[in-house]
Amino acid sequence: MTVPPSPRRRTLLVAPLAAATACGTSSTEDPTRTTSPKSSAARTGPDRSRRVIRTQQGIATPQPAHVLLLSYDLSSPRPTVAAVRRVLSDWWARPTPEVTPTVATGPSLYRRLGLATPPRLKDLPSFPHDRLEAHLGGGDVLVQLCGRNASDCERAATRLTARAAGVLAERWQQSGFLPPHAAGETPRNLFGFKDGTENPSTDELARWVWHGDGSTYLVYRRIHMAVAAFDALPVTRQEQIIGRHRAGGAPLGGRREHDPVDLYAKSPQGRYDIPADAHVRLAHSRFDGGARMLRRGYSYDDGAGDQGLLFLAYMRDPALFVRVQERLAAADAMNAFIEHRASAVGHVLPAPPPGGSFGDQLR
């Protein structure tokens, strides 16, 4: 019997990278290899290497206004792989139409179950200036719930937790939102700057986000922002810290939001347009061989002066985040106004094939 596609699954027709289309395809080839003219010519005939992969939604799909992040730990003193698979399969089989769930497995889950850990899944190292609160980070299973309304996300979380009883227990949860913005416009963070301008385009996702099996990796950071202190700065100083103009999002020295960031442009006085300690300069993909991550951040406001950014980023290898964060922790001018207070990393499982069960990769 053919199983109809789940509404929470993206079905992608995959070809070699040189023939990837704009629908967010992935490739089984090494994404860093350059295709020679000879090999390109050989691919002009019928392509028999195209195959379907299935990815979870909530990554490259449009970003709704609200998010609720959940973390679970194994609750049984003698957990079994079969029990965890049953929970994940049950979650997948009973979708909530109003909410998009995205599920990732943390490195601790594999250790506790005695399974081989995915090759790129490692606990993140400590970074200078971190002030992590253990009870607000980590977890065996991570879930991102995205929806148009916060109440829909909360109801979905309640159902997931109830279905996991006896196997998974909630470790923490964190809600977030997008400040109001026009359709198609890059959202702004609580500092008032556009956040996500440098995301890879849809047709670049195969190279920088997806693996050939439809999996990817998630890095989460809960970043407290000293909003009042930053807002008190003159706008020109804010722009030097970020490396972009506040009003339109253009890089310093540029005119439009999506103008390329020119790290070498100088003023008539011989100063770099983008300062050496600007966030945009230190985070630039040039320092990582062009490798990029797909950021899907949300703001949070927990009251009592605790506001900030829920940094959510998807990438082929969390080592990319580690390299970027090491540069930022060492010299970013924005460090005076932010603190990383929670952290998590996870392997985002691919969606199952027709007739398959979600979580079958846990073996």
Coordinates of C-alpha atoms in Angstrom, one line a residue:
M1 CA 0.0 0.0 0.0
T2 CA 1.3 3.4 -0.9
V3 CA 1.4 5.8 2.0
P4 CA 0.5 9.4 1.1
P5 CA 3.2 12.0 1.9
S6 CA 3.0 13.5 5.4
P7 CA 2.1 17.2 5.5
R8 CA 5.2 17.6 7.7
R9 CA 7.6 16.2 5.2
R10 CA 9.4 17.8 2.2
T11 CA 9.9 15.4 -0.7
L12 CA 12.9 16.4 -2.8
L13 CA 14.0 15.1 -6.2
V14 CA 17.7 14.9 -5.9
A15 CA 20.2 15.2 -8.7
P16 CA 24.0 15.8 -8.7
L17 CA 24.8 19.2 -7.4
A18 CA 25.6 20.6 -10.8
A19 CA 22.0 20.0 -11.9
A20 CA 20.3 20.9 -8.6
T21 CA 17.2 23.0 -9.0
A22 CA 15.9 25.8 -6.9
C23 CA 13.6 23.6 -4.8
G24 CA 16.3 22.9 -2.2
T25 CA 17.7 19.7 -3.5
S26 CA 20.5 17.7 -2.0
S27 CA 23.3 15.6 -3.5
T28 CA 25.1 12.4 -2.7
E29 CA 28.3 13.9 -4.1
D30 CA 30.9 15.8 -2.1
P31 CA 29.5 19.3 -2.1
T32 CA 33.0 20.9 -2.1
R33 CA 34.1 19.3 -5.4
T34 CA 34.2 21.2 -8.6
T35 CA 32.5 19.6 -11.6
S36 CA 34.8 19.4 -14.5
P37 CA 33.6 20.4 -18.0
K38 CA 34.0 16.7 -19.1
S39 CA 31.8 15.5 -16.3
S40 CA 29.3 18.2 -16.9
A41 CA 29.0 17.2 -20.5
A42 CA 28.5 13.6 -19.5
R43 CA 25.4 14.7 -17.6
T44 CA 23.6 16.3 -20.4
G45 CA 22.0 13.0 -21.3
P46 CA 19.2 11.2 -19.3
D47 CA 20.0 11.4 -15.6
R48 CA 19.5 8.1 -13.9
S49 CA 21.0 9.2 -10.6
R50 CA 18.1 11.3 -9.5
R51 CA 16.4 10.0 -6.4
V52 CA 14.0 11.1 -3.8
I53 CA 15.0 12.2 -0.3
R54 CA 12.7 13.3 2.4
T55 CA 13.5 16.1 4.9
Q56 CA 11.6 17.4 7.9
Q57 CA 9.8 20.6 7.6
G58 CA 10.5 23.6 9.9
I59 CA 13.9 24.1 8.4
A60 CA 13.7 25.5 4.9
T61 CA 10.0 26.0 5.0
P62 CA 8.5 29.5 5.7
Q63 CA 9.1 30.7 9.3
P64 CA 5.8 31.2 11.3
A65 CA 5.4 33.9 14.0
H66 CA 6.0 31.6 17.0
V67 CA 8.3 28.8 18.2
L68 CA 8.3 26.6 21.2
L69 CA 11.4 24.6 21.8
L70 CA 11.3 21.4 23.9
S71 CA 14.0 19.2 25.2
Y72 CA 13.5 15.7 26.6
D73 CA 15.6 13.2 28.5
L74 CA 15.2 9.5 28.7
S75 CA 13.1 8.9 31.8
S76 CA 13.5 5.1 32.1
P77 CA 16.4 3.8 34.2
R78 CA 16.8 1.1 31.6
P79 CA 15.9 2.7 28.3
T80 CA 15.5 0.7 25.1
V81 CA 16.0 1.7 21.6
A82 CA 12.7 0.2 20.6
A83 CA 10.8 2.3 23.2
V84 CA 12.4 5.6 21.8
R85 CA 11.6 4.6 18.3
R86 CA 8.0 3.9 19.2
V87 CA 7.6 7.4 20.7
L88 CA 9.2 9.1 17.7
S89 CA 7.1 7.1 15.3
D90 CA 3.9 8.0 17.3
W91 CA 4.8 11.6 17.2
W92 CA 5.3 11.5 13.5
A93 CA 2.1 9.5 12.8
R94 CA -0.1 12.0 14.6
P95 CA 0.5 15.4 13.1
T96 CA -0.9 18.6 14.4
P97 CA -2.1 20.6 11.4
E98 CA -1.5 24.0 13.0
V99 CA 2.1 23.3 14.1
T100 CA 5.2 22.1 12.3
P101 CA 7.4 19.9 14.5
T102 CA 11.1 19.3 13.8
V103 CA 12.9 16.6 15.8
A104 CA 16.6 16.2 16.5
T105 CA 18.5 13.7 18.6
G106 CA 21.2 14.9 21.0
P107 CA 24.6 13.2 21.5
S108 CA 23.6 12.1 24.9
L109 CA 20.8 9.9 23.5
Y110 CA 23.3 7.8 21.6
R111 CA 25.6 7.4 24.6
R112 CA 22.7 6.3 26.9
L113 CA 21.3 3.9 24.3
G114 CA 24.7 2.5 23.4
L115 CA 24.4 3.4 19.8
A116 CA 26.9 4.7 17.3
T117 CA 26.8 8.5 17.3
P118 CA 26.4 10.2 13.9
P119 CA 29.9 11.2 12.7
R120 CA 29.4 15.0 13.0
L121 CA 27.3 15.0 16.2
K122 CA 29.5 16.1 19.2
D123 CA 28.9 18.2 22.3
L124 CA 29.7 21.8 21.7
P125 CA 32.9 23.0 23.5
S126 CA 33.0 25.8 26.0
F127 CA 33.5 29.3 24.6
P128 CA 34.9 32.3 26.4
H129 CA 32.2 34.5 28.0
D130 CA 29.6 31.6 28.1
R131 CA 27.4 31.6 31.1
L132 CA 25.4 28.5 30.4
E133 CA 22.7 27.2 32.6
A134 CA 22.6 23.4 32.4
H135 CA 18.9 23.1 33.1
L136 CA 18.1 25.3 30.1
G137 CA 20.2 23.5 27.6
G138 CA 21.2 20.1 26.3
G139 CA 18.8 17.1 26.1
D140 CA 18.5 13.6 24.6
V141 CA 15.8 14.7 22.1
L142 CA 15.1 18.2 20.9
V143 CA 11.9 19.4 19.3
Q144 CA 11.2 22.7 17.5
L145 CA 7.5 23.5 17.2
C146 CA 6.6 26.3 14.9
G147 CA 3.1 27.8 14.4
R148 CA 1.1 30.9 13.8
N149 CA -0.1 31.1 17.4
A150 CA 1.7 30.5 20.7
S151 CA -1.3 28.6 22.0
D152 CA -1.2 26.1 19.2
C153 CA 2.5 25.4 20.0
E154 CA 1.7 24.9 23.7
R155 CA -1.1 22.5 23.0
A156 CA 1.1 20.5 20.6
A157 CA 3.8 20.3 23.3
T158 CA 1.3 19.0 25.8
R159 CA 0.3 16.2 23.4
L160 CA 3.9 15.3 22.6
T161 CA 4.8 15.1 26.3
A162 CA 1.8 13.0 27.1
R163 CA 2.6 10.5 24.3
A164 CA 6.2 10.1 25.5
A165 CA 5.2 9.3 29.1
G166 CA 7.4 6.5 30.6
V167 CA 10.0 6.9 27.9
L168 CA 10.9 10.7 27.7
A169 CA 10.5 13.4 30.3
E170 CA 10.6 17.1 29.6
R171 CA 13.9 18.7 30.5
W172 CA 13.2 22.3 29.5
Q173 CA 11.1 24.4 27.1
Q174 CA 11.5 27.9 25.7
S175 CA 9.1 30.0 23.7
G176 CA 10.0 32.6 21.1
F177 CA 8.5 34.9 18.5
L178 CA 9.2 37.0 15.5
P179 CA 8.7 40.8 15.9
P180 CA 6.2 42.1 13.4
H181 CA 7.6 42.5 9.8
A182 CA 6.3 42.7 6.3
A183 CA 5.9 39.5 4.3
G184 CA 9.1 38.7 2.5
E185 CA 11.1 41.0 4.6
T186 CA 14.0 39.8 6.8
P187 CA 12.9 39.7 10.4
R188 CA 14.7 42.0 12.9
N189 CA 16.1 41.0 16.3
L190 CA 15.5 43.0 19.5
F191 CA 18.5 45.2 18.7
G192 CA 16.5 46.5 15.8
F193 CA 18.7 45.0 13.1
K194 CA 17.8 42.5 10.4
D195 CA 18.8 39.0 11.3
G196 CA 19.2 36.3 8.6
T197 CA 20.3 38.4 5.6
E198 CA 23.2 36.2 4.9
N199 CA 21.3 32.9 4.8
P200 CA 22.0 30.6 1.9
S201 CA 19.5 30.8 -1.0
T202 CA 17.1 27.9 -1.7
D203 CA 19.3 26.5 -4.4
E204 CA 22.3 26.5 -2.0
L205 CA 20.7 24.4 0.7
A206 CA 21.9 21.1 -0.9
R207 CA 25.5 22.3 -0.5
W208 CA 25.4 23.8 3.0
V209 CA 22.4 22.2 4.8
W210 CA 21.2 18.9 3.6
H211 CA 22.9 15.5 3.6
G212 CA 22.0 13.1 0.9
D213 CA 19.7 11.1 3.2
G214 CA 17.7 14.2 4.1
S215 CA 19.3 14.8 7.5
T216 CA 21.1 17.9 8.8
Y217 CA 22.3 19.3 12.2
L218 CA 20.8 21.8 14.5
V219 CA 22.7 24.2 16.8
Y220 CA 20.7 26.1 19.5
R221 CA 21.9 29.0 21.6
R222 CA 19.9 31.1 24.0
I223 CA 21.5 34.5 23.8
H224 CA 20.6 37.1 26.4
M225 CA 20.7 40.6 24.9
A226 CA 21.3 43.8 26.9
V227 CA 18.7 45.7 24.8
A228 CA 18.5 48.9 26.8
A229 CA 22.2 49.4 26.9
F230 CA 22.5 48.7 23.2
D231 CA 19.6 51.0 22.3
A232 CA 21.3 53.8 24.3
L233 CA 24.2 53.9 21.9
P234 CA 24.2 56.3 18.9
V235 CA 22.9 54.6 15.8
T236 CA 26.3 55.0 14.1
R237 CA 28.0 53.1 16.9
Q238 CA 25.4 50.4 16.7
E239 CA 26.1 50.1 13.0
Q240 CA 29.8 49.8 13.6
I241 CA 29.3 47.0 16.1
I242 CA 27.0 45.0 13.7
G243 CA 28.6 46.0 10.4
R244 CA 25.3 46.9 8.8
H245 CA 23.1 49.9 8.4
R246 CA 20.1 49.7 10.8
A247 CA 17.5 51.2 8.6
G248 CA 17.8 49.0 5.4
G249 CA 20.2 46.3 6.5
A250 CA 22.9 47.1 3.9
P251 CA 26.4 46.2 4.8
L252 CA 28.5 49.3 5.7
G253 CA 29.9 50.5 2.4
G254 CA 26.9 49.1 0.5
R255 CA 23.5 50.4 -0.5
R256 CA 21.1 47.5 -0.4
E257 CA 20.5 44.7 2.1
H258 CA 21.7 41.9 -0.1
D259 CA 24.8 43.7 -1.5
P260 CA 27.9 41.5 -1.0
V261 CA 29.8 42.3 2.2
D262 CA 33.1 43.9 1.0
L263 CA 35.6 43.2 3.8
Y264 CA 38.3 45.3 2.0
A265 CA 36.3 48.5 1.2
K266 CA 37.8 51.6 2.8
S267 CA 36.7 55.1 3.4
P268 CA 38.6 58.1 1.8
Q269 CA 40.4 58.3 5.2
G270 CA 41.8 54.8 4.7
R271 CA 39.6 53.1 7.3
Y272 CA 37.8 49.9 6.7
D273 CA 34.1 50.5 6.1
I274 CA 33.4 47.4 8.3
P275 CA 35.5 47.5 11.5
A276 CA 37.8 44.7 12.4
D277 CA 35.6 43.8 15.4
A278 CA 32.2 44.1 13.6
H279 CA 30.0 41.1 14.0
V280 CA 29.4 40.8 10.2
R281 CA 33.2 40.7 9.5
L282 CA 34.0 38.0 12.1
A283 CA 31.1 35.8 11.1
H284 CA 31.8 36.1 7.3
S285 CA 31.8 32.8 5.4
R286 CA 35.1 33.8 3.7
F287 CA 36.9 32.6 6.8
D288 CA 35.3 29.1 6.5
G289 CA 35.9 28.4 2.8
G290 CA 32.5 29.8 1.9
A291 CA 30.6 27.3 4.2
R292 CA 27.3 28.7 5.5
M293 CA 24.5 27.8 7.9
L294 CA 20.8 28.4 7.6
R295 CA 19.7 30.6 10.6
R296 CA 16.1 30.5 11.8
G297 CA 16.2 32.6 14.9
Y298 CA 13.4 33.9 17.1
S299 CA 13.4 36.5 19.8
Y300 CA 12.3 35.8 23.3
D301 CA 11.1 37.9 26.2
D302 CA 11.0 36.2 29.6
G303 CA 10.4 39.4 31.6
A304 CA 12.5 40.8 34.4
G305 CA 15.1 42.1 32.0
D306 CA 15.6 38.7 30.3
Q307 CA 15.3 39.3 26.6
G308 CA 17.2 38.0 23.7
L309 CA 17.7 35.7 20.7
L310 CA 16.9 32.0 20.3
F311 CA 19.7 31.2 17.8
L312 CA 18.6 28.2 15.7
A313 CA 20.9 27.3 12.9
Y314 CA 20.9 24.3 10.5
M315 CA 24.1 23.1 8.8
R316 CA 25.9 20.0 7.4
D317 CA 28.4 20.0 10.2
P318 CA 28.2 21.8 13.6
A319 CA 32.0 22.2 13.4
L320 CA 31.2 25.2 11.3
F321 CA 29.3 26.9 14.2
V322 CA 32.3 26.1 16.5
R323 CA 34.7 27.9 14.2
V324 CA 32.5 30.9 13.8
Q325 CA 31.7 31.2 17.5
E326 CA 35.4 30.9 18.4
R327 CA 36.1 34.0 16.3
L328 CA 33.1 35.9 17.7
A329 CA 33.9 35.0 21.3
A330 CA 37.5 36.3 20.8
A331 CA 36.8 39.7 19.3
D332 CA 33.2 40.5 18.5
A333 CA 32.3 44.0 19.6
M334 CA 28.8 42.8 20.3
N335 CA 30.1 40.7 23.2
A336 CA 29.7 43.7 25.5
F337 CA 25.9 43.4 25.0
I338 CA 25.2 39.7 24.8
E339 CA 25.6 36.5 26.9
H340 CA 25.2 32.9 25.7
R341 CA 23.1 31.3 28.5
A342 CA 22.0 27.9 27.1
S343 CA 23.1 25.6 24.4
A344 CA 22.2 22.4 22.6
V345 CA 23.1 20.4 19.5
G346 CA 21.2 17.7 17.6
H347 CA 21.1 15.5 14.6
V348 CA 18.0 16.2 12.6
L349 CA 16.7 12.9 11.4
P350 CA 15.4 12.5 7.8
A351 CA 11.8 12.0 7.2
P352 CA 10.9 8.3 6.6
P353 CA 10.2 6.8 3.2
P354 CA 6.6 5.7 2.4
G355 CA 5.8 2.9 4.6
G356 CA 8.7 3.6 6.9
S357 CA 8.7 4.7 10.5
F358 CA 10.2 7.9 11.9
G359 CA 13.2 7.1 14.1
D360 CA 14.2 3.9 12.2
Q361 CA 17.7 5.4 11.9
L362 CA 18.3 4.7 15.6
R363 CA 19.9 1.3 15.4

